[in-house]
Every structure is written in C-alpha cells, then in structure tokens.
Amino acid sequence: MTTAQHAVDYDERVISAAREVFAQQGFAAPVSEIAELAGVGVASIYRRYPNKRRLAERVRIAAMSRVIAEAESAGEVEPDPWAAFVRFVRGCLRAHTGIGVVLPPYEESEDVSEELTRLRQRMIEHIEELVVTAQRAGQLRGDLRSADVFLLFKHLNPPLATEEDRRAELRQRYLELLLPGLRERADRLPGEAPDWDELFQMCVPGGQ
Amino acid sequence: MTTAQHAVDYDERVISAAREVFAQQGFAAPVSEIAELAGVGVASIYRRYPNKRRLAERVRIAAMSRVIAEAESAGEVEPDPWAAFVRFVRGCLRAHTGIGVVLPPYEESEDVSEELTRLRQRMIEHIEELVVTAQRAGQLRGDLRSADVFLLFKHLNPPLATEEDRRAELRQRYLELLLPGLRERADRLPGEAPDWDELFQMCVPGGQ
DNA sequence: CCCACGCGGAATGACTCGTTCCGGTGAGGA
DNA sequence: TCCTCACCGGAACGAGTCATTCCGCGTGGG
C-alpha cells in the first residue's frame, strides 16, 4: 500500500497548497502556482481533479468544515461568551483554517453542490449561536449580526472582496464597527506593538 | 475657445472615471472600462496620456491632493480633535476623494515622480498631525500610529490590498484595532442598521 | 457645400492561463 | 542486469484578455 499512501500524501499537499493560494489570491490564482507551492506538476493536479473548479470546491468544503470545528471548539474551550467569540474569530483567521476560501463565490453561475449548501447552513448557525450567546451575556455589542462577522472576515481578507463589497452602504457599516474601537478607554489591553517602520513601508505607496 | 473648453471637459471626465474605476478595481482594471464610464472612446484617452501608467499617475496626484485638502478642512471645521479625525477618515472614504487610488503602488518598479513623492510626504504629515492632536486630547487610543490609518484605509478598500498586506502580523494588528470596538459599551451611538437580508446575501457565498 | 479635425470603436500583437500531451524515470519483476 | 510500465514534471496548445494603434466617419467652421 505504499503507492496508495503516496497518493494520499500527494492529495494532501495539493489541497493544502490550493487552500493557501486561493485564500491569499482568490480563485483567480493560476493552477500552476498551486502546483509549484505543492511541489508537483500541474498534470498531477489534473490527474486527480477534473478541473480547477472541482479542486476549488473540495478546498472550500474542507475549509468550511474547519470553520465549523473552530466554532465548536471555541464554545467548548472558553466558558466566557466574549472569550469564545474572540477565540473563534482569531481561530478562523489562522492561516490553516482558510476562511479566505470560504467567503467568495467561485463564479457567478457556480452550481453549488448539495454538500456545500449543507455545510454553509451549519456554519452560519454556529456563528449565529456564538454571537447571540455573547450578546445575551451583554458582552458583545447588541447591534452585531452574524452577517457582520462575515463582513469582518471579508475585510480582513482583502483580496477576496467581490464587486458588491464596495457598496457604500457596506463600507459605512464596517466603519461604524471600527470607529468606536479606536476611542481611548480604560480597559484597553496593552497588546504588542508592531514594527512601525515596516508597517509604514508596507502600507504607504512608494515607501521610502 | 470652445474647442479648448471641450478638451478640458473631456479631460475631467476621463480623470474622474479613471479615479472611480481604479479605486474600485485597482490599477489592473482595463482602460476600456474607464473609457466606457467616461462615455468616450479609448483612443481619446490615449490621445491625452501616453499610456495607462501616466494616466494612473495623474489620477493619484489628484487623489492625494484631495486627501490633503480633506485633512486640512477637517482640522479647521471641527474644533474637537476626535471629531476632526473622524471627519477626515469619513471624508477620505467618500467616493470622490479616491483614497483607493492613493494607496496601492502601481507596480513594483514604478519610478515615482518627484511631484508624487512630495505630495505623499505632505499627506503623511497631515495625517500625523490629526492623529497626534487627537491623542494629546486623550480621545484617540494612544497606540494608534498614522501608519494604522493607512492600514485601515487599505482594508476598507479591499480590492487594492497587495501581497504584503496578507502578512499575519498585519492582520493581527488590524484585528487588535477592531475587536475592542465590538465590545458593548454605554456610550455607543445607536446608528442606522443596514438591511440585514441584503447584507447576508452580499457577504455569504452562494447566498440564498 | 467642402474639408480637415477629432472621435469611437475595431484591429493588432503580446501575454496569461486552463487543460492536454509527451518524453523521461525509477521501482519491481524476469 | 535489463525490460516494463505506471506515474510524473513540464512543455505545448488554444482561448481569452488587455494595452495600444489604426482607420473610416461625422461634424463644425469656412
């Protein structure tokens, strides 16, 4: 069964590379890049998946499962609702979760598989629960909706935003979430300060 | 001078359309789309600008000037430092300011014009001042840096993010800015609630 | 009524990317 | 040791996209 084992490894490397590439660059990323990251030839990818779209679907299903797992474990590990919520958000943003792959539609006319639809529903329900629980405890601002969580994820995964995100209304909403967090407050945690020079260089065009 | 006036109108329409298109889709957007939005033929654009890059440079210079103007007027109009800061951020995000065009580098090896460099410096100084002033007044969280403002703008302009933004460190930082704003607090303003159904449909893939 | 001038949009050539094809290679059997 | 053959990497192919250029037309001034 050496051969079969080998095939499994191959699969795993490909899926993992696809998650990373798709999450960072969106589904428009070239297959060749996935192949390179996985250290295989493109043909090996096409030998296992009929086309790019199917590969993407597999990756999405895997990523959604991870998000669900993240939500479940967050609720179990952290008794405090706010802590659970924060743990979930942070967990989803860890690279290996691949939230960036969960968010964007592959294409306008994607015929969504049944499995994907079911997972999506479960995922939403889990997030809903985390939000509502934290709100009932008076720890999460009451006007937050689970849709906001997706919005937040989307903005934290810049390259994945689609046409609609640009709508002024959504930007407005996002800003409303952000600004209150910027005001000085006694209970703010110190937190680690990033390297300011580096941050500047990365954020400002034509950086010195 | 009817002809000259006509040419000016033309120019203005093109620049304005370019700002909109570039801000929304990034500099990779096709020139033809700018032409269509401006209601002119592509040739008319190339008759006035030698190539796409030069057009982009013009647009950036115009946008940076507007950002600077926004910062100046915010400081003058609002005596309260926090209000001035918020007004500036909101002002930059208004479509006609074109902050989305200011942020991204056009390309790796862009030879930045002198004018652009000078404007960039002025812009940074203005933002610095707004931030520091609000901090001295104890209204803006003290760990905010002007670089954060760019980071914020970048994330509020999803399609413009570049390779580097995805670095885990930056995401981490951004999250730190966001999360405190989500906690329940007495002084939170009510604000207008968006249409949740619509928000969901836009944020969740395969939306019902 | 004629004629440049300026315009819109089609044509061109370079390039990217999904998918397929092909020659090489190494493990395993004779 | 040599032969197979299943599997692999990367080159090849065809379609599509986009920056830039070219061309014939409409029109306003003479």
Tab-separated table of C-alpha atoms (C1' of nucleotides) in Angstrom:
chain	number	residue	atom	x	y	z
A	1	MET	CA	0.000	0.000	0.000
A	2	THR	CA	2.990	2.214	-0.431
A	3	THR	CA	1.531	3.560	-3.638
A	4	ALA	CA	-1.831	4.373	-2.081
A	5	GLN	CA	-0.131	6.132	0.801
A	6	HIS	CA	1.892	8.123	-1.646
A	7	ALA	CA	-1.255	9.179	-3.449
A	8	VAL	CA	-2.807	10.352	-0.195
A	9	ASP	CA	0.232	12.458	0.611
A	10	TYR	CA	0.045	13.939	-2.825
A	11	ASP	CA	-3.597	14.809	-2.408
A	12	GLU	CA	-2.970	16.388	0.934
A	13	ARG	CA	-0.130	18.520	-0.329
A	14	VAL	CA	-2.203	19.707	-3.264
A	15	ILE	CA	-5.264	20.571	-1.194
A	16	SER	CA	-3.160	22.350	1.361
A	17	ALA	CA	-1.335	24.370	-1.273
A	18	ALA	CA	-4.613	25.188	-3.009
A	19	ARG	CA	-6.091	26.433	0.246
A	20	GLU	CA	-3.165	28.714	0.811
A	21	VAL	CA	-3.039	30.072	-2.710
A	22	PHE	CA	-6.783	30.514	-3.113
A	23	ALA	CA	-7.089	32.142	0.287
A	24	GLN	CA	-4.377	34.641	-0.484
A	25	GLN	CA	-5.035	35.426	-4.106
A	26	GLY	CA	-8.621	34.412	-4.680
A	27	PHE	CA	-9.871	31.783	-7.060
A	28	ALA	CA	-8.366	33.622	-9.993
A	29	ALA	CA	-4.938	32.421	-8.935
A	30	PRO	CA	-3.294	30.218	-11.562
A	31	VAL	CA	-3.264	26.479	-11.056
A	32	SER	CA	0.419	26.465	-11.850
A	33	GLU	CA	1.077	28.421	-8.682
A	34	ILE	CA	-0.694	25.825	-6.601
A	35	ALA	CA	1.346	23.143	-8.297
A	36	GLU	CA	4.563	24.960	-7.594
A	37	LEU	CA	3.729	25.512	-3.933
A	38	ALA	CA	2.780	21.864	-3.589
A	39	GLY	CA	5.994	20.876	-5.327
A	40	VAL	CA	4.221	18.876	-8.035
A	41	GLY	CA	3.497	19.303	-11.710
A	42	VAL	CA	0.222	20.748	-12.923
A	43	ALA	CA	-0.623	17.468	-14.604
A	44	SER	CA	-0.668	15.752	-11.243
A	45	ILE	CA	-3.414	18.100	-10.113
A	46	TYR	CA	-5.464	17.438	-13.208
A	47	ARG	CA	-4.936	13.717	-12.794
A	48	ARG	CA	-6.931	13.901	-9.553
A	49	TYR	CA	-9.415	16.693	-10.169
A	50	PRO	CA	-11.273	17.078	-13.464
A	51	ASN	CA	-10.787	20.838	-13.447
A	52	LYS	CA	-9.931	23.858	-11.368
A	53	ARG	CA	-13.479	24.406	-10.231
A	54	ARG	CA	-13.760	20.973	-8.695
A	55	LEU	CA	-10.491	21.435	-6.908
A	56	ALA	CA	-11.785	24.709	-5.519
A	57	GLU	CA	-14.960	23.035	-4.339
A	58	ARG	CA	-13.006	20.425	-2.454
A	59	VAL	CA	-10.912	23.099	-0.820
A	60	ARG	CA	-13.975	25.072	0.192
A	61	ILE	CA	-15.646	22.091	1.744
A	62	ALA	CA	-12.548	21.362	3.765
A	63	ALA	CA	-12.272	24.977	4.878
A	64	MET	CA	-15.910	25.246	5.913
A	65	SER	CA	-15.527	22.138	7.992
A	66	ARG	CA	-12.619	23.735	9.758
A	67	VAL	CA	-14.564	26.900	10.461
A	68	ILE	CA	-17.327	24.816	11.980
A	69	ALA	CA	-14.826	22.909	14.061
A	70	GLU	CA	-13.348	26.198	15.160
A	71	ALA	CA	-16.745	27.438	16.314
A	72	GLU	CA	-17.483	24.253	18.208
A	73	SER	CA	-14.167	24.128	19.981
A	74	ALA	CA	-14.307	27.816	20.836
A	75	GLY	CA	-17.632	27.345	22.554
A	76	GLU	CA	-16.372	24.341	24.458
A	77	VAL	CA	-12.947	25.598	25.469
A	78	GLU	CA	-13.956	29.075	26.575
A	79	PRO	CA	-16.745	29.305	29.119
A	80	ASP	CA	-16.889	33.068	28.790
A	81	PRO	CA	-19.005	34.028	25.753
A	82	TRP	CA	-16.899	37.012	24.740
A	83	ALA	CA	-13.739	34.968	25.003
A	84	ALA	CA	-15.340	32.250	22.915
A	85	PHE	CA	-16.292	34.735	20.241
A	86	VAL	CA	-12.826	36.222	20.123
A	87	ARG	CA	-11.245	32.789	20.046
A	88	PHE	CA	-13.453	31.849	17.133
A	89	VAL	CA	-12.602	34.947	15.112
A	90	ARG	CA	-8.912	34.521	15.787
A	91	GLY	CA	-9.101	30.841	15.021
A	92	CYS	CA	-10.748	31.472	11.664
A	93	LEU	CA	-8.059	33.944	10.737
A	94	ARG	CA	-5.269	31.482	11.384
A	95	ALA	CA	-3.850	30.529	8.034
A	96	HIS	CA	-4.625	26.837	8.196
A	97	THR	CA	-8.329	27.450	8.643
A	98	GLY	CA	-8.637	29.038	5.248
A	99	ILE	CA	-11.513	31.390	5.980
A	100	GLY	CA	-10.474	33.259	2.877
A	101	VAL	CA	-11.512	30.283	0.811
A	102	VAL	CA	-14.912	30.031	2.451
A	103	LEU	CA	-16.049	33.524	1.659
A	104	PRO	CA	-16.008	34.320	-2.030
A	105	PRO	CA	-18.231	32.690	-4.614
A	106	TYR	CA	-16.152	30.856	-7.166
A	107	GLU	CA	-18.046	32.420	-10.000
A	108	GLU	CA	-21.371	33.991	-10.748
A	109	SER	CA	-23.011	30.906	-12.123
A	110	GLU	CA	-21.478	28.354	-9.841
A	111	ASP	CA	-23.795	25.433	-9.374
A	112	VAL	CA	-23.378	24.930	-5.668
A	113	SER	CA	-23.139	21.318	-4.617
A	114	GLU	CA	-25.545	19.968	-2.065
A	115	GLU	CA	-22.774	19.227	0.381
A	116	LEU	CA	-21.545	22.798	0.210
A	117	THR	CA	-25.016	24.190	0.839
A	118	ARG	CA	-25.499	21.997	3.855
A	119	LEU	CA	-22.137	22.924	5.334
A	120	ARG	CA	-22.776	26.586	4.730
A	121	GLN	CA	-26.013	26.391	6.672
A	122	ARG	CA	-24.360	24.636	9.584
A	123	MET	CA	-21.554	27.165	9.596
A	124	ILE	CA	-23.968	30.082	9.761
A	125	GLU	CA	-25.889	28.512	12.595
A	126	HIS	CA	-22.731	28.039	14.611
A	127	ILE	CA	-21.679	31.612	14.180
A	128	GLU	CA	-25.165	32.813	14.986
A	129	GLU	CA	-25.003	30.962	18.248
A	130	LEU	CA	-21.652	32.391	19.256
A	131	VAL	CA	-22.897	35.894	18.543
A	132	VAL	CA	-26.231	35.556	20.286
A	133	THR	CA	-24.688	33.948	23.343
A	134	ALA	CA	-22.163	36.728	23.735
A	135	GLN	CA	-24.879	39.305	23.272
A	136	ARG	CA	-27.171	37.727	25.858
A	137	ALA	CA	-24.285	37.984	28.278
A	138	GLY	CA	-24.075	41.686	27.482
A	139	GLN	CA	-20.512	41.344	26.245
A	140	LEU	CA	-20.919	41.853	22.537
A	141	ARG	CA	-22.447	44.996	21.166
A	142	GLY	CA	-26.080	44.286	20.598
A	143	ASP	CA	-26.318	45.548	17.057
A	144	LEU	CA	-23.880	42.990	15.712
A	145	ARG	CA	-25.310	40.320	13.420
A	146	SER	CA	-23.686	37.149	12.223
A	147	ALA	CA	-23.579	38.693	8.774
A	148	ASP	CA	-21.276	41.278	10.283
A	149	VAL	CA	-18.871	38.541	11.144
A	150	PHE	CA	-18.617	37.571	7.508
A	151	LEU	CA	-18.200	41.186	6.582
A	152	LEU	CA	-15.378	41.433	9.046
A	153	PHE	CA	-13.725	38.327	7.687
A	154	LYS	CA	-14.038	39.616	4.188
A	155	HIS	CA	-12.329	42.845	5.005
A	156	LEU	CA	-9.645	41.002	6.848
A	157	ASN	CA	-9.070	39.015	3.672
A	158	PRO	CA	-8.680	41.915	1.274
A	159	PRO	CA	-8.015	40.154	-1.968
A	160	LEU	CA	-11.230	38.195	-1.754
A	161	ALA	CA	-13.697	41.003	-1.744
A	162	THR	CA	-16.089	40.976	-4.628
A	163	GLU	CA	-17.898	43.634	-6.572
A	164	GLU	CA	-20.672	44.104	-4.082
A	165	ASP	CA	-18.473	44.829	-1.100
A	166	ARG	CA	-17.631	48.165	-2.461
A	167	ARG	CA	-21.132	49.382	-1.997
A	168	ALA	CA	-21.035	52.488	0.053
A	169	GLU	CA	-23.552	51.096	2.481
A	170	LEU	CA	-21.342	48.225	3.491
A	171	ARG	CA	-18.300	50.377	3.866
A	172	GLN	CA	-20.318	52.669	6.045
A	173	ARG	CA	-21.398	49.797	8.209
A	174	TYR	CA	-17.897	48.499	8.562
A	175	LEU	CA	-16.653	51.861	9.596
A	176	GLU	CA	-19.309	52.038	12.272
A	177	LEU	CA	-17.902	48.846	13.687
A	178	LEU	CA	-14.395	50.150	13.592
A	179	LEU	CA	-14.510	53.664	14.868
A	180	PRO	CA	-15.841	53.026	18.360
A	181	GLY	CA	-12.939	50.677	18.878
A	182	LEU	CA	-10.484	53.447	18.285
A	183	ARG	CA	-11.534	55.663	21.166
A	184	GLU	CA	-9.466	55.705	24.288
A	185	ARG	CA	-10.840	53.542	27.056
A	186	ALA	CA	-9.653	52.481	30.448
A	187	ASP	CA	-9.974	48.743	29.911
A	188	ARG	CA	-7.899	48.579	26.762
A	189	LEU	CA	-5.275	45.881	26.820
A	190	PRO	CA	-1.735	46.991	26.094
A	191	GLY	CA	-1.031	44.466	23.331
A	192	GLU	CA	2.119	44.084	21.302
A	193	ALA	CA	3.160	46.974	19.117
A	194	PRO	CA	4.186	46.076	15.580
A	195	ASP	CA	7.327	47.312	13.901
A	196	TRP	CA	6.217	50.772	12.834
A	197	ASP	CA	8.794	51.303	10.158
A	198	GLU	CA	7.908	48.071	8.491
A	199	LEU	CA	4.210	48.780	8.804
A	200	PHE	CA	4.723	52.099	7.135
A	201	GLN	CA	6.678	50.669	4.316
A	202	MET	CA	4.001	48.144	3.653
A	203	CYS	CA	1.074	50.496	3.816
A	204	VAL	CA	2.292	53.615	2.145
A	205	PRO	CA	2.911	53.529	-1.586
A	206	GLY	CA	6.313	54.407	-2.895
A	207	GLY	CA	7.611	53.619	0.578
A	208	GLN	CA	10.975	55.062	1.324
B	1	MET	CA	-12.087	78.803	-27.058
B	2	THR	CA	-14.975	76.460	-27.402
B	3	THR	CA	-12.626	73.735	-28.511
B	4	ALA	CA	-10.298	74.223	-25.579
B	5	GLN	CA	-13.210	74.152	-23.180
B	6	HIS	CA	-14.367	70.957	-24.752
B	7	ALA	CA	-10.947	69.406	-24.273
B	8	VAL	CA	-10.985	70.378	-20.613
B	9	ASP	CA	-14.358	68.765	-20.086
B	10	TYR	CA	-13.062	65.665	-21.773
B	11	ASP	CA	-10.041	65.539	-19.526
B	12	GLU	CA	-12.112	65.987	-16.447
B	13	ARG	CA	-14.491	63.233	-17.381
B	14	VAL	CA	-11.644	60.859	-18.103
B	15	ILE	CA	-9.788	61.583	-14.877
B	16	SER	CA	-12.941	61.270	-12.860
B	17	ALA	CA	-13.852	57.970	-14.478
B	18	ALA	CA	-10.311	56.686	-14.030
B	19	ARG	CA	-10.383	57.569	-10.361
B	20	GLU	CA	-13.590	55.669	-9.875
B	21	VAL	CA	-12.523	52.615	-11.812
B	22	PHE	CA	-9.014	52.425	-10.386
B	23	ALA	CA	-10.284	52.955	-6.862
B	24	GLN	CA	-12.790	50.156	-7.167
B	25	GLN	CA	-10.895	47.598	-9.188
B	26	GLY	CA	-7.270	48.510	-8.732
B	27	PHE	CA	-4.838	49.556	-11.420
B	28	ALA	CA	-5.340	46.288	-13.233
B	29	ALA	CA	-8.713	47.480	-14.444
B	30	PRO	CA	-8.904	47.704	-18.242
B	31	VAL	CA	-8.623	51.084	-19.858
B	32	SER	CA	-11.689	50.302	-21.917
B	33	GLU	CA	-13.766	50.327	-18.767
B	34	ILE	CA	-12.593	53.802	-17.920
B	35	ALA	CA	-13.437	54.908	-21.416
B	36	GLU	CA	-16.903	53.443	-21.193
B	37	LEU	CA	-17.614	55.044	-17.846
B	38	ALA	CA	-16.385	58.371	-19.161
B	39	GLY	CA	-18.508	57.930	-22.255
B	40	VAL	CA	-15.571	58.316	-24.639
B	41	GLY	CA	-13.558	56.042	-26.886
B	42	VAL	CA	-10.293	54.505	-25.702
B	43	ALA	CA	-8.410	56.410	-28.371
B	44	SER	CA	-9.433	59.678	-26.750
B	45	ILE	CA	-7.687	58.616	-23.582
B	46	TYR	CA	-4.506	57.679	-25.418
B	47	ARG	CA	-4.634	60.936	-27.308
B	48	ARG	CA	-4.109	62.746	-23.997
B	49	TYR	CA	-1.978	60.355	-21.985
B	50	PRO	CA	0.912	58.414	-23.494
B	51	ASN	CA	-0.041	55.264	-21.660
B	52	LYS	CA	-2.051	53.800	-18.842
B	53	ARG	CA	0.671	54.342	-16.267
B	54	ARG	CA	0.825	58.063	-16.880
B	55	LEU	CA	-2.917	58.304	-16.609
B	56	ALA	CA	-2.728	56.492	-13.299
B	57	GLU	CA	-0.076	58.867	-12.055
B	58	ARG	CA	-2.231	61.853	-12.844
B	59	VAL	CA	-5.134	60.295	-11.040
B	60	ARG	CA	-3.017	59.554	-7.990
B	61	ILE	CA	-1.708	63.053	-7.793
B	62	ALA	CA	-5.232	64.425	-7.938
B	63	ALA	CA	-6.406	61.999	-5.271
B	64	MET	CA	-3.534	62.785	-2.913
B	65	SER	CA	-4.314	66.455	-3.195
B	66	ARG	CA	-7.859	65.736	-2.197
B	67	VAL	CA	-6.793	63.720	0.802
B	68	ILE	CA	-4.616	66.594	1.921
B	69	ALA	CA	-7.474	69.023	1.427
B	70	GLU	CA	-9.681	66.704	3.422
B	71	ALA	CA	-7.221	66.705	6.298
B	72	GLU	CA	-6.884	70.470	6.279
B	73	SER	CA	-10.578	71.162	6.202
B	74	ALA	CA	-11.270	68.551	8.878
B	75	GLY	CA	-8.882	70.277	11.245
B	76	GLU	CA	-10.393	73.648	10.519
B	77	VAL	CA	-14.058	72.752	10.556
B	78	GLU	CA	-14.041	70.577	13.671
B	79	PRO	CA	-12.543	72.102	16.806
B	80	ASP	CA	-12.798	68.792	18.637
B	81	PRO	CA	-9.778	66.612	17.747
B	82	TRP	CA	-11.683	63.322	17.754
B	83	ALA	CA	-14.404	64.800	15.570
B	84	ALA	CA	-11.755	66.116	13.219
B	85	PHE	CA	-10.140	62.702	12.962
B	86	VAL	CA	-13.437	61.002	12.269
B	87	ARG	CA	-14.397	63.626	9.730
B	88	PHE	CA	-11.107	63.096	7.959
B	89	VAL	CA	-11.490	59.333	7.795
B	90	ARG	CA	-15.068	59.616	6.592
B	91	GLY	CA	-14.090	62.273	4.103
B	92	CYS	CA	-11.353	60.120	2.626
B	93	LEU	CA	-13.751	57.258	2.181
B	94	ARG	CA	-16.215	59.329	0.218
B	95	ALA	CA	-16.063	58.174	-3.353
B	96	HIS	CA	-14.911	61.427	-4.881
B	97	THR	CA	-11.806	61.553	-2.719
B	98	GLY	CA	-10.420	58.417	-4.264
B	99	ILE	CA	-8.381	57.185	-1.314
B	100	GLY	CA	-8.364	53.809	-3.023
B	101	VAL	CA	-6.202	55.285	-5.730
B	102	VAL	CA	-3.722	56.787	-3.298
B	103	LEU	CA	-2.833	53.591	-1.561
B	104	PRO	CA	-1.536	50.875	-3.854
B	105	PRO	CA	1.735	51.013	-5.715
B	106	TYR	CA	1.081	50.917	-9.423
B	107	GLU	CA	3.755	48.324	-9.944
B	108	GLU	CA	6.881	47.000	-8.329
B	109	SER	CA	9.323	49.048	-10.320
B	110	GLU	CA	7.342	52.216	-10.606
B	111	ASP	CA	9.620	55.180	-10.980
B	112	VAL	CA	7.866	57.581	-8.674
B	113	SER	CA	7.697	61.115	-9.942
B	114	GLU	CA	9.045	63.903	-7.821
B	115	GLU	CA	5.676	65.531	-7.527
B	116	LEU	CA	4.157	62.327	-6.206
B	117	THR	CA	6.877	61.944	-3.608
B	118	ARG	CA	6.413	65.451	-2.353
B	119	LEU	CA	2.656	65.125	-2.105
B	120	ARG	CA	2.985	61.826	-0.323
B	121	GLN	CA	5.162	63.404	2.313
B	122	ARG	CA	2.737	66.256	2.855
B	123	MET	CA	-0.139	63.832	3.104
B	124	ILE	CA	1.600	61.793	5.760
B	125	GLU	CA	2.436	64.860	7.798
B	126	HIS	CA	-1.173	65.994	7.770
B	127	ILE	CA	-2.435	62.652	8.949
B	128	GLU	CA	0.251	62.512	11.598
B	129	GLU	CA	-0.946	65.798	12.951
B	130	LEU	CA	-4.580	64.767	13.115
B	131	VAL	CA	-3.625	61.616	14.979
B	132	VAL	CA	-1.259	63.227	17.424
B	133	THR	CA	-3.644	66.037	18.204
B	134	ALA	CA	-6.481	63.637	18.972
B	135	GLN	CA	-4.158	61.567	21.115
B	136	ARG	CA	-2.919	64.554	23.106
B	137	ALA	CA	-6.541	65.308	23.866
B	138	GLY	CA	-6.896	61.774	25.194
B	139	GLN	CA	-9.586	60.955	22.659
B	140	LEU	CA	-7.808	58.571	20.346
B	141	ARG	CA	-6.270	55.385	21.642
B	142	GLY	CA	-2.678	56.109	22.309
B	143	ASP	CA	-1.188	53.185	20.468
B	144	LEU	CA	-2.533	54.304	17.109
B	145	ARG	CA	0.007	55.448	14.549
B	146	SER	CA	-0.570	57.231	11.294
B	147	ALA	CA	0.518	54.070	9.546
B	148	ASP	CA	-2.514	52.444	11.114
B	149	VAL	CA	-4.678	54.933	9.319
B	150	PHE	CA	-3.339	53.719	6.004
B	151	LEU	CA	-3.809	50.151	7.083
B	152	LEU	CA	-7.382	50.960	7.926
B	153	PHE	CA	-7.944	52.613	4.589
B	154	LYS	CA	-6.451	49.682	2.813
B	155	HIS	CA	-8.746	47.236	4.469
B	156	LEU	CA	-11.668	49.460	3.763
B	157	ASN	CA	-10.676	49.290	0.120
B	158	PRO	CA	-10.454	45.541	-0.235
B	159	PRO	CA	-9.524	45.156	-3.863
B	160	LEU	CA	-6.441	47.262	-3.503
B	161	ALA	CA	-4.546	45.242	-0.990
B	162	THR	CA	-1.237	43.940	-2.179
B	163	GLU	CA	0.815	40.903	-1.428
B	164	GLU	CA	2.308	42.227	1.759
B	165	ASP	CA	-0.946	43.018	3.494
B	166	ARG	CA	-1.661	39.430	3.973
B	167	ARG	CA	1.186	39.038	6.352
B	168	ALA	CA	-0.088	37.548	9.516
B	169	GLU	CA	1.426	40.333	11.548
B	170	LEU	CA	-0.632	42.996	9.847
B	171	ARG	CA	-3.823	41.046	10.098
B	172	GLN	CA	-3.124	40.587	13.760
B	173	ARG	CA	-2.667	44.269	14.213
B	174	TYR	CA	-5.813	45.117	12.378
B	175	LEU	CA	-7.779	42.733	14.481
B	176	GLU	CA	-6.453	44.386	17.609
B	177	LEU	CA	-7.890	47.615	16.357
B	178	LEU	CA	-11.215	46.067	15.590
B	179	LEU	CA	-12.064	43.835	18.475
B	180	PRO	CA	-12.176	46.412	21.270
B	181	GLY	CA	-14.718	48.286	19.203
B	182	LEU	CA	-17.056	45.367	19.256
B	183	ARG	CA	-17.499	45.176	22.997
B	184	GLU	CA	-20.669	46.525	24.496
B	185	ARG	CA	-20.269	49.961	25.969
B	186	ALA	CA	-22.571	52.545	27.399
B	187	ASP	CA	-21.547	55.396	25.150
B	188	ARG	CA	-22.151	53.573	21.901
B	189	LEU	CA	-24.211	55.561	19.433
B	190	PRO	CA	-27.281	53.844	18.070
B	191	GLY	CA	-26.546	54.350	14.379
B	192	GLU	CA	-28.543	53.200	11.405
B	193	ALA	CA	-28.992	49.473	10.921
B	194	PRO	CA	-28.398	48.162	7.418
B	195	ASP	CA	-30.733	45.808	5.617
B	196	TRP	CA	-29.686	42.515	7.116
B	197	ASP	CA	-31.034	40.263	4.420
B	198	GLU	CA	-29.162	42.172	1.790
B	199	LEU	CA	-26.027	42.230	3.883
B	200	PHE	CA	-26.200	38.493	4.259
B	201	GLN	CA	-26.670	37.902	0.602
B	202	MET	CA	-23.677	40.014	-0.162
B	203	CYS	CA	-21.380	38.504	2.400
B	204	VAL	CA	-22.200	34.847	2.380
B	205	PRO	CA	-21.246	32.849	-0.675
B	206	GLY	CA	-23.949	31.002	-2.523
B	207	GLY	CA	-26.402	33.349	-0.851
B	208	GLN	CA	-29.987	32.172	-0.870
C	1	DC	C1'	-21.127	72.549	-49.941
C	2	DC	C1'	-16.382	71.105	-48.732
C	3	DC	C1'	-12.717	69.667	-45.697
C	4	DA	C1'	-9.719	68.897	-42.071
C	5	DC	C1'	-10.017	67.627	-37.232
C	6	DG	C1'	-11.182	64.851	-33.675
C	7	DC	C1'	-13.725	60.856	-32.431
C	8	DG	C1'	-15.379	55.961	-31.456
C	9	DG	C1'	-14.580	51.505	-31.961
C	10	DA	C1'	-12.427	47.661	-34.492
C	11	DA	C1'	-7.844	45.534	-35.278
C	12	DT	C1'	-3.344	44.002	-33.619
C	13	DG	C1'	0.084	41.728	-31.007
C	14	DA	C1'	1.714	40.385	-26.599
C	15	DC	C1'	0.653	37.845	-22.799
C	16	DT	C1'	-1.794	34.827	-19.293
C	17	DC	C1'	-3.952	30.751	-18.015
C	18	DG	C1'	-6.670	26.286	-18.100
C	19	DT	C1'	-6.074	21.989	-19.930
C	20	DT	C1'	-3.733	18.332	-22.571
C	21	DC	C1'	0.191	15.863	-24.434
C	22	DC	C1'	4.676	13.693	-24.362
C	23	DG	C1'	9.120	12.040	-23.229
C	24	DG	C1'	11.646	10.665	-19.064
C	25	DT	C1'	12.388	7.893	-14.813
C	26	DG	C1'	12.609	4.592	-11.411
C	27	DA	C1'	10.537	0.565	-8.928
C	28	DG	C1'	9.723	-4.163	-9.477
C	29	DG	C1'	9.803	-8.481	-11.895
C	30	DA	C1'	12.268	-11.865	-15.061
D	1	DT	C1'	21.183	-6.718	-15.484
D	2	DC	C1'	17.603	-5.406	-18.445
D	3	DC	C1'	12.884	-4.616	-19.516
D	4	DT	C1'	8.247	-2.638	-18.471
D	5	DC	C1'	5.026	0.341	-17.316
D	6	DA	C1'	2.649	3.320	-14.166
D	7	DC	C1'	3.302	7.840	-12.932
D	8	DC	C1'	5.398	12.329	-13.098
D	9	DG	C1'	7.005	17.160	-14.473
D	10	DG	C1'	6.929	20.463	-17.589
D	11	DA	C1'	6.328	21.949	-22.433
D	12	DA	C1'	2.668	22.758	-25.820
D	13	DC	C1'	-1.820	24.377	-27.298
D	14	DG	C1'	-5.886	27.189	-27.783
D	15	DA	C1'	-8.836	30.542	-25.860
D	16	DG	C1'	-9.380	34.782	-23.857
D	17	DT	C1'	-7.862	39.453	-22.130
D	18	DC	C1'	-5.850	43.792	-22.484
D	19	DA	C1'	-2.760	47.813	-23.817
D	20	DT	C1'	-2.019	50.239	-27.702
D	21	DT	C1'	-2.680	51.595	-32.637
D	22	DC	C1'	-5.203	52.263	-36.864
D	23	DC	C1'	-8.970	53.640	-39.737
D	24	DG	C1'	-13.110	55.413	-41.666
D	25	DC	C1'	-16.815	58.593	-40.338
D	26	DG	C1'	-19.394	62.649	-38.689
D	27	DT	C1'	-19.348	67.375	-37.997
D	28	DG	C1'	-18.497	72.270	-37.346
D	29	DG	C1'	-16.129	76.117	-39.367
D	30	DG	C1'	-15.106	78.346	-43.742
